[in-house]
Amino acid sequence: DGGITQSPKYLFRKEGQNVTLSCEQNLNHDAMYWYRQDPGQGLRLIYYSQIVNDFQKGDIAEGYSVSREKKESFPLTVTSAQKNPTAFYLCASSPALSSGNTIYFGEGSWLTVV
Amino acid sequence: GENVEQHPSTLSVQEGDSAVIKCTYSDSASNYFPWYKQELGKGPQLIIDIRSNVGEKKDQRIAVTLNKTAKHFSLHITETQPEDSAVYFCAAPLGGKLIFGQGTELSVKP
């Protein structure tokens, strides 16, 4: 089936550690995105990528890093510099950059700092 | 600044009643307006969208209306059912990116 796969679904991190969230899509989409969602809040854009080997900061990029070495993969690293990393993280993709294009979401990853 | 405002933040209706959620946007060049439904612990799913060349679009019990002059669009759900309970997000393209509203938590009481 075509879609977006995020892993792991649940992740616990100790303070001071970096963690990487995986996102893979088989929709042949050029654009990919990472959003953060806090309880009862909307979606805030962390990073986005229009094409392989290119990515741009979103509204809340501090403390996060990404790479886009392959079209189908867009991993997100939550670094120790991110002060409040506990949140629900959503990966998404679209045929091209989102203006006028439908964005499709994965099922999300819960990150908890312990 | 560029943003999308969504109201209300919470909405409670009786089963069978209608529900209406409204969004306003700031960029008059925006031309695509999707609505997403998010169930607890899951990713948002697209339920309906509308482009700026039409004023209304329907899909069974769901409809979206667009008023480009006033820069607002609305989601209408008729004959609500308990399974419609979820968080609904509107979105609009601003500056080449899709900007989401803050969400509306809809509760349908049996």
PDB file of C-alpha atoms in Angstrom:
ATOM      1  CA  ASP A   1       0.000   0.000   0.000  1.00  0.00           C
ATOM      2  CA  GLY A   2       1.165   3.543  -0.722  1.00  0.00           C
ATOM      3  CA  GLY A   3       1.666   5.821   2.208  1.00  0.00           C
ATOM      4  CA  ILE A   4       3.891   7.412   4.789  1.00  0.00           C
ATOM      5  CA  THR A   5       5.504   5.302   7.488  1.00  0.00           C
ATOM      6  CA  GLN A   6       6.824   6.819  10.680  1.00  0.00           C
ATOM      7  CA  SER A   7       8.839   4.932  13.279  1.00  0.00           C
ATOM      8  CA  PRO A   8       8.997   4.403  16.109  1.00  0.00           C
ATOM      9  CA  LYS A   9       5.440   5.123  17.244  1.00  0.00           C
ATOM     10  CA  TYR A  10       6.585   5.739  20.820  1.00  0.00           C
ATOM     11  CA  LEU A  11      10.037   6.872  21.895  1.00  0.00           C
ATOM     12  CA  PHE A  12      11.471   7.806  25.264  1.00  0.00           C
ATOM     13  CA  ARG A  13      14.564   9.942  25.531  1.00  0.00           C
ATOM     14  CA  LYS A  14      16.743  10.862  28.430  1.00  0.00           C
ATOM     15  CA  GLU A  15      17.699  14.478  28.814  1.00  0.00           C
ATOM     16  CA  GLY A  16      20.880  15.281  26.909  1.00  0.00           C
ATOM     17  CA  GLN A  17      20.376  12.602  24.266  1.00  0.00           C
ATOM     18  CA  ASN A  18      19.757  13.019  20.578  1.00  0.00           C
ATOM     19  CA  VAL A  19      17.054  10.888  18.972  1.00  0.00           C
ATOM     20  CA  THR A  20      16.132  10.333  15.347  1.00  0.00           C
ATOM     21  CA  LEU A  21      12.602   9.818  14.056  1.00  0.00           C
ATOM     22  CA  SER A  22      12.244   7.947  10.800  1.00  0.00           C
ATOM     23  CA  CYS A  23       9.906   8.896   7.954  1.00  0.00           C
ATOM     24  CA  GLU A  24       9.581   6.935   4.718  1.00  0.00           C
ATOM     25  CA  GLN A  25       7.135   7.505   1.858  1.00  0.00           C
ATOM     26  CA  ASN A  26       6.422   5.423  -1.235  1.00  0.00           C
ATOM     27  CA  LEU A  27       4.138   7.962  -2.890  1.00  0.00           C
ATOM     28  CA  ASN A  28       6.910   9.289  -5.138  1.00  0.00           C
ATOM     29  CA  HIS A  29       6.374  12.753  -3.658  1.00  0.00           C
ATOM     30  CA  ASP A  30       9.031  15.416  -4.055  1.00  0.00           C
ATOM     31  CA  ALA A  31       8.151  17.457  -0.959  1.00  0.00           C
ATOM     32  CA  MET A  32       8.310  16.268   2.632  1.00  0.00           C
ATOM     33  CA  TYR A  33       7.602  17.984   5.936  1.00  0.00           C
ATOM     34  CA  TRP A  34       7.949  17.623   9.691  1.00  0.00           C
ATOM     35  CA  TYR A  35       5.369  19.113  12.035  1.00  0.00           C
ATOM     36  CA  ARG A  36       5.242  19.237  15.800  1.00  0.00           C
ATOM     37  CA  GLN A  37       1.952  19.014  17.704  1.00  0.00           C
ATOM     38  CA  ASP A  38       1.616  19.751  21.406  1.00  0.00           C
ATOM     39  CA  PRO A  39      -1.469  18.573  23.345  1.00  0.00           C
ATOM     40  CA  GLY A  40      -4.526  20.581  22.349  1.00  0.00           C
ATOM     41  CA  GLN A  41      -2.503  22.635  19.908  1.00  0.00           C
ATOM     42  CA  GLY A  42      -2.250  23.024  16.167  1.00  0.00           C
ATOM     43  CA  LEU A  43       0.509  21.908  13.818  1.00  0.00           C
ATOM     44  CA  ARG A  44       3.764  23.818  13.720  1.00  0.00           C
ATOM     45  CA  LEU A  45       6.225  23.378  10.869  1.00  0.00           C
ATOM     46  CA  ILE A  46       9.733  22.316  11.883  1.00  0.00           C
ATOM     47  CA  TYR A  47      11.474  21.645   8.554  1.00  0.00           C
ATOM     48  CA  TYR A  48      10.477  20.979   4.982  1.00  0.00           C
ATOM     49  CA  SER A  49      12.173  19.713   1.859  1.00  0.00           C
ATOM     50  CA  GLN A  50      11.199  20.473  -1.714  1.00  0.00           C
ATOM     51  CA  ILE A  51      13.562  18.010  -3.298  1.00  0.00           C
ATOM     52  CA  VAL A  52      16.398  15.617  -2.556  1.00  0.00           C
ATOM     53  CA  ASN A  53      19.465  17.216  -0.950  1.00  0.00           C
ATOM     54  CA  ASP A  54      17.549  20.391  -0.147  1.00  0.00           C
ATOM     55  CA  PHE A  55      15.661  21.433   2.979  1.00  0.00           C
ATOM     56  CA  GLN A  56      14.489  24.627   4.632  1.00  0.00           C
ATOM     57  CA  LYS A  57      13.759  25.705   8.195  1.00  0.00           C
ATOM     58  CA  GLY A  58      10.154  26.060   9.219  1.00  0.00           C
ATOM     59  CA  ASP A  59       8.761  28.125  12.075  1.00  0.00           C
ATOM     60  CA  ILE A  60      10.335  26.178  14.958  1.00  0.00           C
ATOM     61  CA  ALA A  61      13.571  24.647  13.629  1.00  0.00           C
ATOM     62  CA  GLU A  62      15.772  25.390  16.652  1.00  0.00           C
ATOM     63  CA  GLY A  63      16.991  22.201  18.297  1.00  0.00           C
ATOM     64  CA  TYR A  64      16.128  20.009  15.306  1.00  0.00           C
ATOM     65  CA  SER A  65      18.020  18.775  12.256  1.00  0.00           C
ATOM     66  CA  VAL A  66      17.033  16.870   9.113  1.00  0.00           C
ATOM     67  CA  SER A  67      18.557  15.274   6.045  1.00  0.00           C
ATOM     68  CA  ARG A  68      17.151  14.398   2.634  1.00  0.00           C
ATOM     69  CA  GLU A  69      19.590  12.029   0.982  1.00  0.00           C
ATOM     70  CA  LYS A  70      16.892   9.964  -0.695  1.00  0.00           C
ATOM     71  CA  LYS A  71      13.562  11.001  -2.189  1.00  0.00           C
ATOM     72  CA  GLU A  72      11.612   8.579  -0.030  1.00  0.00           C
ATOM     73  CA  SER A  73      13.274   9.365   3.307  1.00  0.00           C
ATOM     74  CA  PHE A  74      13.277  12.452   5.540  1.00  0.00           C
ATOM     75  CA  PRO A  75      14.559  11.634   9.055  1.00  0.00           C
ATOM     76  CA  LEU A  76      14.259  14.158  11.876  1.00  0.00           C
ATOM     77  CA  THR A  77      16.820  14.378  14.678  1.00  0.00           C
ATOM     78  CA  VAL A  78      15.719  15.948  17.934  1.00  0.00           C
ATOM     79  CA  THR A  79      18.907  17.224  19.528  1.00  0.00           C
ATOM     80  CA  SER A  80      19.717  17.908  23.144  1.00  0.00           C
ATOM     81  CA  ALA A  81      19.446  21.611  22.297  1.00  0.00           C
ATOM     82  CA  GLN A  82      15.670  21.290  21.979  1.00  0.00           C
ATOM     83  CA  LYS A  83      14.459  22.471  25.383  1.00  0.00           C
ATOM     84  CA  ASN A  84      10.959  20.988  25.343  1.00  0.00           C
ATOM     85  CA  PRO A  85      11.022  17.998  23.004  1.00  0.00           C
ATOM     86  CA  THR A  86       8.072  16.076  24.466  1.00  0.00           C
ATOM     87  CA  ALA A  87       5.432  16.218  21.724  1.00  0.00           C
ATOM     88  CA  PHE A  88       3.684  14.359  18.916  1.00  0.00           C
ATOM     89  CA  TYR A  89       5.703  14.527  15.684  1.00  0.00           C
ATOM     90  CA  LEU A  90       4.069  14.260  12.283  1.00  0.00           C
ATOM     91  CA  CYS A  91       5.776  13.624   8.985  1.00  0.00           C
ATOM     92  CA  ALA A  92       3.991  14.547   5.775  1.00  0.00           C
ATOM     93  CA  SER A  93       4.538  14.635   2.035  1.00  0.00           C
ATOM     94  CA  SER A  94       3.034  16.215  -1.062  1.00  0.00           C
ATOM     95  CA  PRO A  95       3.664  15.932  -4.813  1.00  0.00           C
ATOM     96  CA  ALA A  96       5.364  19.329  -4.720  1.00  0.00           C
ATOM     97  CA  LEU A  97       5.706  22.195  -2.243  1.00  0.00           C
ATOM     98  CA  SER A  98       2.379  22.550  -0.503  1.00  0.00           C
ATOM     99  CA  SER A  99       0.815  25.604  -2.118  1.00  0.00           C
ATOM    100  CA  GLY A 100      -2.113  24.121  -4.008  1.00  0.00           C
ATOM    101  CA  ASN A 101      -0.993  20.552  -3.349  1.00  0.00           C
ATOM    102  CA  THR A 102      -2.581  18.118  -0.935  1.00  0.00           C
ATOM    103  CA  ILE A 103      -0.424  17.162   2.024  1.00  0.00           C
ATOM    104  CA  TYR A 104      -0.626  13.581   3.300  1.00  0.00           C
ATOM    105  CA  PHE A 105       0.348  12.710   6.857  1.00  0.00           C
ATOM    106  CA  GLY A 106       1.894   9.717   8.546  1.00  0.00           C
ATOM    107  CA  GLU A 107       0.506   8.269  11.766  1.00  0.00           C
ATOM    108  CA  GLY A 108       2.863  10.228  13.997  1.00  0.00           C
ATOM    109  CA  SER A 109       5.518   9.506  16.603  1.00  0.00           C
ATOM    110  CA  TRP A 110       5.198  10.267  20.298  1.00  0.00           C
ATOM    111  CA  LEU A 111       8.420  11.479  21.907  1.00  0.00           C
ATOM    112  CA  THR A 112       8.674  11.712  25.682  1.00  0.00           C
ATOM    113  CA  VAL A 113      11.653  12.999  27.631  1.00  0.00           C
ATOM    114  CA  VAL A 114      12.197  11.124  30.876  1.00  0.00           C
TER     115      VAL A 114
ATOM    116  CA  GLY B   1       1.149  38.617   9.799  1.00  0.00           C
ATOM    117  CA  GLU B   2       0.282  35.600   7.730  1.00  0.00           C
ATOM    118  CA  ASN B   3      -1.987  33.254   9.613  1.00  0.00           C
ATOM    119  CA  VAL B   4      -5.103  31.103   9.573  1.00  0.00           C
ATOM    120  CA  GLU B   5      -7.638  31.610  12.336  1.00  0.00           C
ATOM    121  CA  GLN B   6     -10.101  28.866  13.203  1.00  0.00           C
ATOM    122  CA  HIS B   7     -13.236  29.032  15.367  1.00  0.00           C
ATOM    123  CA  PRO B   8     -14.580  27.642  17.598  1.00  0.00           C
ATOM    124  CA  SER B   9     -11.844  25.785  19.460  1.00  0.00           C
ATOM    125  CA  THR B  10     -14.388  23.339  20.890  1.00  0.00           C
ATOM    126  CA  LEU B  11     -17.840  22.392  19.639  1.00  0.00           C
ATOM    127  CA  SER B  12     -20.353  20.050  21.208  1.00  0.00           C
ATOM    128  CA  VAL B  13     -23.474  18.930  19.338  1.00  0.00           C
ATOM    129  CA  GLN B  14     -26.172  16.325  19.717  1.00  0.00           C
ATOM    130  CA  GLU B  15     -26.168  13.403  17.330  1.00  0.00           C
ATOM    131  CA  GLY B  16     -28.110  14.326  14.219  1.00  0.00           C
ATOM    132  CA  ASP B  17     -27.479  18.068  14.525  1.00  0.00           C
ATOM    133  CA  SER B  18     -25.251  20.048  12.176  1.00  0.00           C
ATOM    134  CA  ALA B  19     -21.792  21.370  12.991  1.00  0.00           C
ATOM    135  CA  VAL B  20     -20.079  24.370  11.419  1.00  0.00           C
ATOM    136  CA  ILE B  21     -16.417  25.327  11.758  1.00  0.00           C
ATOM    137  CA  LYS B  22     -15.075  28.564  10.311  1.00  0.00           C
ATOM    138  CA  CYS B  23     -11.628  29.709   9.221  1.00  0.00           C
ATOM    139  CA  THR B  24     -10.251  33.007   8.007  1.00  0.00           C
ATOM    140  CA  TYR B  25      -7.009  33.556   6.123  1.00  0.00           C
ATOM    141  CA  SER B  26      -4.887  36.590   5.406  1.00  0.00           C
ATOM    142  CA  ASP B  27      -3.316  36.034   1.977  1.00  0.00           C
ATOM    143  CA  SER B  28      -5.705  36.986  -0.810  1.00  0.00           C
ATOM    144  CA  ALA B  29      -3.571  34.941  -3.233  1.00  0.00           C
ATOM    145  CA  SER B  30      -4.405  31.687  -1.426  1.00  0.00           C
ATOM    146  CA  ASN B  31      -6.177  29.307  -3.788  1.00  0.00           C
ATOM    147  CA  TYR B  32      -6.481  25.946  -2.034  1.00  0.00           C
ATOM    148  CA  PHE B  33      -8.268  25.180   1.229  1.00  0.00           C
ATOM    149  CA  PRO B  34      -8.183  21.669   2.704  1.00  0.00           C
ATOM    150  CA  TRP B  35      -9.856  20.322   5.826  1.00  0.00           C
ATOM    151  CA  TYR B  36      -8.346  17.537   7.908  1.00  0.00           C
ATOM    152  CA  LYS B  37      -9.815  15.248  10.566  1.00  0.00           C
ATOM    153  CA  GLN B  38      -7.540  13.972  13.307  1.00  0.00           C
ATOM    154  CA  GLU B  39      -8.550  11.157  15.622  1.00  0.00           C
ATOM    155  CA  LEU B  40      -6.794  10.716  18.929  1.00  0.00           C
ATOM    156  CA  GLY B  41      -3.206   9.546  18.548  1.00  0.00           C
ATOM    157  CA  LYS B  42      -3.345   9.458  14.744  1.00  0.00           C
ATOM    158  CA  GLY B  43      -2.190  11.615  11.892  1.00  0.00           C
ATOM    159  CA  PRO B  44      -4.597  14.095  10.255  1.00  0.00           C
ATOM    160  CA  GLN B  45      -6.569  12.747   7.307  1.00  0.00           C
ATOM    161  CA  LEU B  46      -7.815  14.906   4.448  1.00  0.00           C
ATOM    162  CA  ILE B  47     -11.623  14.875   4.370  1.00  0.00           C
ATOM    163  CA  ILE B  48     -12.458  17.554   1.811  1.00  0.00           C
ATOM    164  CA  ASP B  49     -10.808  20.445   0.017  1.00  0.00           C
ATOM    165  CA  ILE B  50     -11.845  23.327  -2.197  1.00  0.00           C
ATOM    166  CA  ARG B  51     -10.072  25.447  -4.752  1.00  0.00           C
ATOM    167  CA  SER B  52     -10.689  29.116  -5.292  1.00  0.00           C
ATOM    168  CA  ASN B  53     -12.539  28.710  -8.577  1.00  0.00           C
ATOM    169  CA  VAL B  54     -15.629  27.319  -6.819  1.00  0.00           C
ATOM    170  CA  GLY B  55     -17.736  28.560  -3.925  1.00  0.00           C
ATOM    171  CA  GLU B  56     -18.971  25.259  -2.512  1.00  0.00           C
ATOM    172  CA  LYS B  57     -18.146  21.580  -2.594  1.00  0.00           C
ATOM    173  CA  LYS B  58     -20.068  18.671  -1.108  1.00  0.00           C
ATOM    174  CA  ASP B  59     -19.220  15.072  -0.286  1.00  0.00           C
ATOM    175  CA  GLN B  60     -22.121  13.222   1.328  1.00  0.00           C
ATOM    176  CA  ARG B  61     -22.603  14.770   4.800  1.00  0.00           C
ATOM    177  CA  ILE B  62     -19.642  17.110   4.496  1.00  0.00           C
ATOM    178  CA  ALA B  63     -19.514  20.412   2.647  1.00  0.00           C
ATOM    179  CA  VAL B  64     -17.080  23.298   2.431  1.00  0.00           C
ATOM    180  CA  THR B  65     -17.966  26.847   1.420  1.00  0.00           C
ATOM    181  CA  LEU B  66     -15.551  29.567   0.367  1.00  0.00           C
ATOM    182  CA  ASN B  67     -15.992  33.332   0.390  1.00  0.00           C
ATOM    183  CA  LYS B  68     -12.923  34.795  -1.310  1.00  0.00           C
ATOM    184  CA  THR B  69     -14.041  38.385  -0.850  1.00  0.00           C
ATOM    185  CA  ALA B  70     -14.271  37.994   2.896  1.00  0.00           C
ATOM    186  CA  LYS B  71     -11.318  35.553   2.967  1.00  0.00           C
ATOM    187  CA  HIS B  72     -13.075  32.883   4.947  1.00  0.00           C
ATOM    188  CA  PHE B  73     -14.125  29.284   4.428  1.00  0.00           C
ATOM    189  CA  SER B  74     -16.265  26.928   6.468  1.00  0.00           C
ATOM    190  CA  LEU B  75     -16.742  23.219   7.058  1.00  0.00           C
ATOM    191  CA  HIS B  76     -20.320  21.983   7.410  1.00  0.00           C
ATOM    192  CA  ILE B  77     -21.146  18.526   8.754  1.00  0.00           C
ATOM    193  CA  THR B  78     -24.803  17.520   8.628  1.00  0.00           C
ATOM    194  CA  GLU B  79     -26.538  14.675  10.463  1.00  0.00           C
ATOM    195  CA  THR B  80     -23.594  14.318  12.815  1.00  0.00           C
ATOM    196  CA  GLN B  81     -22.716  10.899  14.199  1.00  0.00           C
ATOM    197  CA  PRO B  82     -20.583   9.891  17.197  1.00  0.00           C
ATOM    198  CA  GLU B  83     -17.800   8.789  14.852  1.00  0.00           C
ATOM    199  CA  ASP B  84     -17.513  12.396  13.649  1.00  0.00           C
ATOM    200  CA  SER B  85     -16.008  13.234  17.054  1.00  0.00           C
ATOM    201  CA  ALA B  86     -12.424  14.315  16.411  1.00  0.00           C
ATOM    202  CA  VAL B  87     -10.244  17.387  15.988  1.00  0.00           C
ATOM    203  CA  TYR B  88     -10.707  19.210  12.688  1.00  0.00           C
ATOM    204  CA  PHE B  89      -8.071  21.457  11.111  1.00  0.00           C
ATOM    205  CA  CYS B  90      -8.398  23.921   8.284  1.00  0.00           C
ATOM    206  CA  ALA B  91      -5.406  25.062   6.255  1.00  0.00           C
ATOM    207  CA  ALA B  92      -4.445  27.586   3.618  1.00  0.00           C
ATOM    208  CA  PRO B  93      -1.298  28.085   1.559  1.00  0.00           C
ATOM    209  CA  LEU B  94       0.652  31.121   2.696  1.00  0.00           C
ATOM    210  CA  GLY B  95       4.104  31.985   1.429  1.00  0.00           C
ATOM    211  CA  GLY B  96       4.341  28.684  -0.446  1.00  0.00           C
ATOM    212  CA  LYS B  97       3.661  26.591   2.655  1.00  0.00           C
ATOM    213  CA  LEU B  98       0.450  25.155   4.099  1.00  0.00           C
ATOM    214  CA  ILE B  99      -0.512  26.933   7.326  1.00  0.00           C
ATOM    215  CA  PHE B 100      -2.917  25.205   9.693  1.00  0.00           C
ATOM    216  CA  GLY B 101      -5.569  26.625  11.966  1.00  0.00           C
ATOM    217  CA  GLN B 102      -5.453  25.836  15.674  1.00  0.00           C
ATOM    218  CA  GLY B 103      -8.032  23.070  15.398  1.00  0.00           C
ATOM    219  CA  THR B 104     -11.595  22.485  16.568  1.00  0.00           C
ATOM    220  CA  GLU B 105     -12.408  19.643  18.918  1.00  0.00           C
ATOM    221  CA  LEU B 106     -15.821  18.360  17.870  1.00  0.00           C
ATOM    222  CA  SER B 107     -17.787  16.219  20.291  1.00  0.00           C
ATOM    223  CA  VAL B 108     -20.969  14.511  19.072  1.00  0.00           C
ATOM    224  CA  LYS B 109     -23.115  13.303  21.949  1.00  0.00           C
ATOM    225  CA  PRO B 110     -25.373  10.304  21.357  1.00  0.00           C
TER     226      PRO B 110
END
